[in-house]
């Protein structure tokens, strides 16, 4: 069953150039189609600037959508306008941010931070709220003594546990985790990743897990979508993507992941040039400016999706059949 369906999503936003002050239009999401199945961890991977975080914000209704639709449990949530409807949606879908330092109000004690969503969304007695708060803080591996302290009294890993507890307080079905471990020390990352895995299993949660770290993605996710300049260029089961990557961009990303504990000595495929600016998208296949396989048609025409298995798909002219233009 699909919890979330994203159909031909497009998001633009404007930005000001630092030097000239000129306003520029950024094409952040350019026709994303994606389904999130109940109970899975779907990872979104790609370089910084590929549109991963904008996609997360689109799902959370934190940015305006230019085109397309987002359905949650079959209901179009792209047009939610009233505070009441948006609050109702946030009871089911929550977000964990990259930086636990900035996502917790430094002037509030942890108990008050966790109580706030319950006061806004539920009609519960103080005793009932305290029971839920103590249960959630326990589920993230912390003692209830933390409730009387301020965020600055905790380490980065402990703060991220508190942020996770806050995301659980309304008992959501879906959590959007945007680079949830990238601001943490490497030694703490594994603890938080294992906590998210345990929570998914024990609380029957679904995750959209956004990361640039393919080692983390390989460990935690059930499926992976690879994003490039606001498009999904390849999607598949995690095992399919890591054992048989098809898109030249996916192949280049994976070739740079260290192969710990194997004798494999894959040489990294270097990507030519920088990620093009989303203000000036290349025509045709958006990867053609950096692809060593690119031919003329790639420069003018966008490739359609090719299906390798029902779950493994990729957009690249290399895999078109005998009618291929390559
Ligand atoms: Fe490379 Fe062409 Fe495939 Fe794009 S469509 S990834 S440019 S071969």
Coordinates of C-alpha atoms and ligand atoms in Angstrom, one line a residue:
X1 CA 0.0 0.0 0.0
X2 CA 1.3 3.5 -0.9
X3 CA 1.3 5.9 2.0
X4 CA 2.6 8.8 -0.2
X5 CA 2.4 9.3 -3.9
X6 CA 4.2 12.2 -5.6
X7 CA 3.1 12.9 -9.2
X8 CA 5.0 15.1 -11.6
X9 CA 6.1 17.4 -8.8
X10 CA 7.7 20.8 -9.8
X11 CA 9.1 23.3 -7.4
X12 CA 10.7 26.6 -8.3
X13 CA 12.0 29.3 -5.9
X14 CA 13.7 32.6 -6.2
X15 CA 17.0 33.6 -4.8
X16 CA 19.1 36.8 -4.8
X17 CA 22.6 36.9 -6.2
X18 CA 25.0 38.1 -3.5
X19 CA 26.9 40.5 -5.6
X20 CA 24.4 42.0 -8.0
X21 CA 21.3 41.5 -5.9
X22 CA 19.6 40.2 -9.0
X23 CA 16.6 37.9 -8.4
X24 CA 17.1 34.4 -10.0
X25 CA 14.6 31.6 -10.5
X26 CA 15.9 28.2 -9.3
X27 CA 14.3 25.1 -10.8
X28 CA 14.7 22.8 -7.7
X29 CA 12.3 20.0 -8.5
X30 CA 11.6 19.1 -12.1
X31 CA 8.9 16.4 -12.5
X32 CA 9.4 14.0 -9.7
X33 CA 7.3 10.9 -9.5
X34 CA 7.7 8.8 -6.4
X35 CA 5.7 6.3 -4.3
X36 CA 6.4 5.6 -0.6
X37 CA 5.1 2.2 0.5
X38 CA 3.9 1.7 4.1
X39 CA 6.5 0.2 6.4
X40 CA 9.5 0.9 4.2
X41 CA 12.6 3.1 4.5
X42 CA 12.9 4.9 1.1
X43 CA 16.2 6.7 0.8
X44 CA 16.7 9.7 -1.4
X45 CA 20.4 10.1 -2.5
X46 CA 22.3 12.6 -4.5
X47 CA 24.9 15.4 -4.3
X48 CA 24.3 18.5 -2.3
X49 CA 22.1 20.8 -4.4
X50 CA 20.3 18.0 -6.3
X51 CA 16.9 18.9 -4.7
X52 CA 16.7 16.3 -1.9
X53 CA 15.9 18.8 0.9
X54 CA 13.4 20.8 -1.3
X55 CA 11.6 17.5 -2.0
X56 CA 11.4 16.9 1.8
X57 CA 10.1 20.4 2.4
X58 CA 7.5 20.0 -0.4
X59 CA 6.1 16.9 1.3
X60 CA 5.9 18.8 4.6
X61 CA 4.2 21.8 2.9
X62 CA 7.1 24.1 3.8
X63 CA 7.6 25.3 0.2
X64 CA 5.0 26.2 -2.5
X65 CA 4.5 23.7 -5.3
X66 CA 4.6 25.0 -8.9
X67 CA 3.1 21.9 -10.5
X68 CA 2.1 18.3 -9.9
X69 CA 0.4 16.7 -6.8
X70 CA 1.3 15.0 -3.5
X71 CA -1.2 12.5 -2.2
X72 CA -1.2 11.1 1.3
X73 CA -3.3 8.0 1.8
X74 CA -5.1 9.0 -1.5
X75 CA -5.9 12.5 -0.4
X76 CA -4.3 15.4 -2.3
X77 CA -2.4 17.4 0.3
X78 CA -0.7 19.8 -2.2
X79 CA -3.5 22.3 -1.7
X80 CA -3.9 22.2 2.1
X81 CA -4.5 25.8 3.1
X82 CA -6.3 25.9 6.5
X83 CA -4.3 25.7 9.7
X84 CA -6.7 23.0 10.9
X85 CA -6.0 20.8 7.8
X86 CA -2.2 21.3 8.0
X87 CA -2.2 20.5 11.7
X88 CA -4.2 17.3 11.0
X89 CA -1.6 16.3 8.3
X90 CA 1.3 17.0 10.8
X91 CA -0.2 14.5 13.2
X92 CA 0.5 11.8 10.6
X93 CA 3.7 13.1 9.0
X94 CA 6.6 14.5 10.9
X95 CA 10.1 15.6 10.1
X96 CA 13.5 15.2 11.6
X97 CA 16.0 17.9 10.6
X98 CA 19.7 17.7 10.0
X99 CA 20.8 20.0 12.8
X100 CA 19.5 19.1 16.3
X101 CA 21.2 22.3 17.6
X102 CA 18.8 24.6 15.7
X103 CA 15.7 22.4 15.7
X104 CA 15.1 22.7 19.5
X105 CA 14.1 26.0 21.2
X106 CA 17.1 26.8 23.5
X107 CA 14.8 28.7 25.9
X108 CA 12.5 25.8 26.6
X109 CA 13.1 22.8 28.8
X110 CA 12.9 19.4 27.1
X111 CA 9.7 18.5 28.9
X112 CA 8.0 21.7 27.6
X113 CA 9.4 21.1 24.0
X114 CA 7.8 17.7 24.0
X115 CA 4.6 18.8 25.6
X116 CA 3.9 21.6 23.0
X117 CA 2.6 19.4 20.2
X118 CA 0.3 17.7 22.6
X119 CA -1.1 21.0 24.0
X120 CA -1.7 22.2 20.4
X121 CA -3.2 19.0 18.9
X122 CA -4.7 16.9 21.7
X123 CA -7.2 17.5 24.5
X124 CA -5.4 15.6 27.2
X125 CA -4.9 16.0 31.0
X126 CA -1.5 16.9 32.3
X127 CA -1.1 13.4 33.7
X128 CA -1.9 11.9 30.3
X129 CA 0.5 14.2 28.5
X130 CA 3.3 13.4 31.0
X131 CA 2.7 9.7 30.5
X132 CA 3.1 10.0 26.7
X133 CA 6.2 12.2 27.1
X134 CA 7.9 9.8 29.4
X135 CA 7.1 6.9 27.1
X136 CA 8.6 8.7 24.0
X137 CA 11.7 9.8 25.8
X138 CA 12.2 6.2 26.9
X139 CA 11.7 5.0 23.3
X140 CA 14.7 7.0 22.2
X141 CA 16.9 5.7 24.9
X142 CA 16.9 8.6 27.4
X143 CA 15.9 8.9 31.0
X144 CA 13.0 11.0 32.1
X145 CA 15.4 13.2 34.1
X146 CA 16.3 14.9 30.8
X147 CA 12.8 16.6 30.8
X148 CA 13.9 19.2 33.3
X149 CA 16.9 20.3 31.4
X150 CA 17.6 22.7 28.5
X151 CA 18.9 21.7 25.0
X152 CA 22.4 23.2 25.6
X153 CA 23.0 20.7 28.4
X154 CA 23.1 17.8 25.9
X155 CA 25.5 16.4 23.3
X156 CA 24.7 16.5 19.6
X157 CA 23.6 12.8 19.7
X158 CA 21.4 13.3 22.7
X159 CA 19.8 16.4 21.1
X160 CA 19.0 14.4 18.0
X161 CA 17.4 11.7 20.2
X162 CA 15.3 14.5 21.8
X163 CA 14.3 15.8 18.3
X164 CA 13.3 12.2 17.3
X165 CA 11.2 11.9 20.5
X166 CA 9.5 15.1 19.6
X167 CA 8.8 13.7 16.1
X168 CA 7.2 10.7 17.7
X169 CA 5.0 12.5 20.2
X170 CA 1.8 12.6 18.0
X171 CA 2.4 9.0 16.9
X172 CA 2.9 9.7 13.2
X173 CA 2.9 7.1 10.4
X174 CA 5.5 8.7 8.2
X175 CA 8.7 10.5 9.2
X176 CA 10.8 12.6 6.7
X177 CA 14.4 12.4 8.0
X178 CA 16.5 15.1 6.2
X179 CA 20.2 14.2 6.7
X180 CA 19.5 13.2 10.3
X181 CA 23.1 12.0 11.1
X182 CA 25.3 14.2 8.9
X183 CA 25.8 16.9 11.6
X184 CA 26.9 14.2 14.2
X185 CA 30.2 12.7 15.1
X186 CA 30.9 9.5 13.2
X187 CA 30.9 7.5 16.4
X188 CA 27.4 8.7 17.2
X189 CA 26.0 8.3 13.7
X190 CA 25.7 4.5 14.0
X191 CA 23.8 4.7 17.3
X192 CA 21.2 7.1 15.8
X193 CA 20.9 5.0 12.6
X194 CA 20.2 1.9 14.7
X195 CA 17.7 3.8 16.8
X196 CA 15.8 4.8 13.7
X197 CA 15.8 1.2 12.4
X198 CA 14.5 -0.1 15.8
X199 CA 11.8 2.6 15.9
X200 CA 10.7 1.7 12.4
X201 CA 10.3 -1.9 13.4
X202 CA 8.8 -1.5 16.8
X203 CA 6.4 1.4 16.0
X204 CA 5.5 0.3 12.4
X205 CA 6.8 3.5 11.0
X206 CA 7.6 4.5 7.4
X207 CA 10.6 6.7 6.6
X208 CA 11.7 8.9 3.7
X209 CA 15.5 9.1 4.6
X210 CA 17.4 11.8 2.8
X211 CA 21.2 11.5 2.8
X212 CA 24.3 12.1 0.6
X213 CA 26.0 9.2 2.5
X214 CA 25.6 6.0 0.5
X215 CA 27.2 3.8 3.2
X216 CA 24.5 4.9 5.6
X217 CA 21.8 4.4 2.9
X218 CA 23.0 0.9 2.1
X219 CA 22.7 0.0 5.8
X220 CA 19.3 1.5 6.6
X221 CA 17.1 1.6 3.5
X222 CA 14.8 -0.8 1.7
X223 CA 14.7 1.2 -1.6
X224 CA 16.8 4.0 -3.0
X225 CA 16.0 6.8 -5.4
X226 CA 18.9 8.6 -7.0
X227 CA 18.3 12.3 -7.6
X228 CA 20.1 14.6 -10.1
X229 CA 19.1 18.2 -10.7
X230 CA 15.6 17.8 -9.4
X231 CA 14.8 14.5 -11.1
X232 CA 14.8 10.9 -10.0
X233 CA 17.2 9.3 -12.5
X234 CA 17.2 5.8 -11.0
X235 CA 15.1 3.9 -8.4
X236 CA 15.2 0.4 -7.1
X237 CA 15.5 -2.0 -4.2
X238 CA 18.7 -1.2 -2.2
X239 CA 20.2 -4.5 -3.3
X240 CA 19.4 -3.7 -6.9
X241 CA 21.0 -0.3 -6.8
X242 CA 24.1 -1.4 -5.0
X243 CA 24.7 -4.6 -6.9
X244 CA 23.7 -3.5 -10.4
X245 CA 23.6 0.3 -10.7
X246 CA 22.4 1.3 -14.2
X247 CA 22.5 5.1 -14.6
X248 CA 26.0 6.5 -15.3
X249 CA 25.4 9.0 -12.4
X250 CA 24.5 6.2 -9.9
X251 CA 27.6 4.2 -11.1
X252 CA 29.8 7.2 -10.5
X253 CA 28.3 7.9 -7.0
X254 CA 28.7 4.3 -6.0
X255 CA 32.2 3.9 -7.3
X256 CA 33.4 6.5 -4.7
X257 CA 32.0 4.6 -1.7
X258 CA 34.8 2.8 0.2
X259 CA 34.4 -1.0 0.0
X260 CA 35.2 -1.9 3.6
X261 CA 35.9 -5.6 4.4
X262 CA 36.1 -6.7 0.7
X263 CA 38.9 -7.3 -1.6
X264 CA 37.1 -5.4 -4.3
X265 CA 39.2 -2.6 -5.6
X266 CA 36.8 -0.6 -7.7
X267 CA 38.3 2.6 -9.1
X268 CA 36.3 5.7 -8.6
X269 CA 34.6 7.1 -11.7
X270 CA 35.3 10.8 -11.7
X271 CA 32.5 13.1 -12.7
X272 CA 33.5 15.8 -15.1
X273 CA 32.8 19.3 -13.9
X274 CA 30.5 20.7 -11.3
X275 CA 26.8 20.1 -10.7
X276 CA 25.2 22.6 -13.2
X277 CA 23.3 25.4 -11.5
X278 CA 19.6 24.7 -11.1
X279 CA 19.0 28.2 -12.4
X280 CA 20.2 27.2 -15.9
X281 CA 19.2 23.6 -16.4
X282 CA 20.9 21.8 -19.3
X283 CA 18.5 20.7 -22.1
X284 CA 17.9 17.0 -22.8
X285 CA 19.3 14.6 -20.3
X286 CA 20.4 16.9 -17.4
X287 CA 23.4 14.7 -16.7
X288 CA 24.8 15.1 -20.3
X289 CA 27.3 17.8 -19.3
X290 CA 29.1 15.4 -17.0
X291 CA 28.4 12.0 -18.6
X292 CA 31.2 10.1 -20.4
X293 CA 28.6 8.1 -22.4
X294 CA 26.7 11.2 -23.7
X295 CA 25.9 11.3 -27.5
X296 CA 24.1 13.9 -29.5
X297 CA 20.5 12.9 -28.6
X298 CA 21.3 13.2 -24.9
X299 CA 21.9 16.9 -25.4
X300 CA 18.5 17.6 -26.8
X301 CA 16.0 15.0 -25.6
X302 CA 15.1 13.8 -22.1
X303 CA 15.3 10.0 -21.8
X304 CA 12.1 8.1 -20.8
X305 CA 12.1 5.7 -17.9
X306 CA 13.3 2.1 -18.7
X307 CA 12.2 -0.8 -16.5
X308 CA 14.7 -3.5 -15.6
X309 CA 12.5 -5.2 -13.0
X310 CA 9.1 -4.0 -11.6
X311 CA 11.1 -2.2 -8.9
X312 CA 14.3 -1.1 -10.7
X313 CA 13.9 1.7 -13.2
X314 CA 16.3 4.3 -14.7
X315 CA 16.2 7.2 -17.2
X316 CA 19.0 6.8 -19.7
X317 CA 19.2 6.3 -23.5
X318 CA 21.8 3.6 -23.0
X319 CA 19.0 1.1 -22.1
X320 CA 16.5 1.8 -24.9
X321 CA 15.9 -1.2 -27.1
X322 CA 16.6 -1.7 -30.8
X323 CA 14.7 1.6 -31.4
X324 CA 17.4 3.3 -29.5
X325 CA 18.7 6.5 -30.9
X326 CA 22.2 5.8 -29.6
Ligands
LIG1 FE1 24.6 9.8 -20.1 FE2 22.9 10.1 -22.3 FE3 22.3 8.3 -20.3 FE4 22.1 10.9 -19.9 S1 20.9 9.7 -21.4 S2 23.0 9.4 -18.5 S3 23.8 11.7 -21.0 S4 24.1 8.3 -21.7

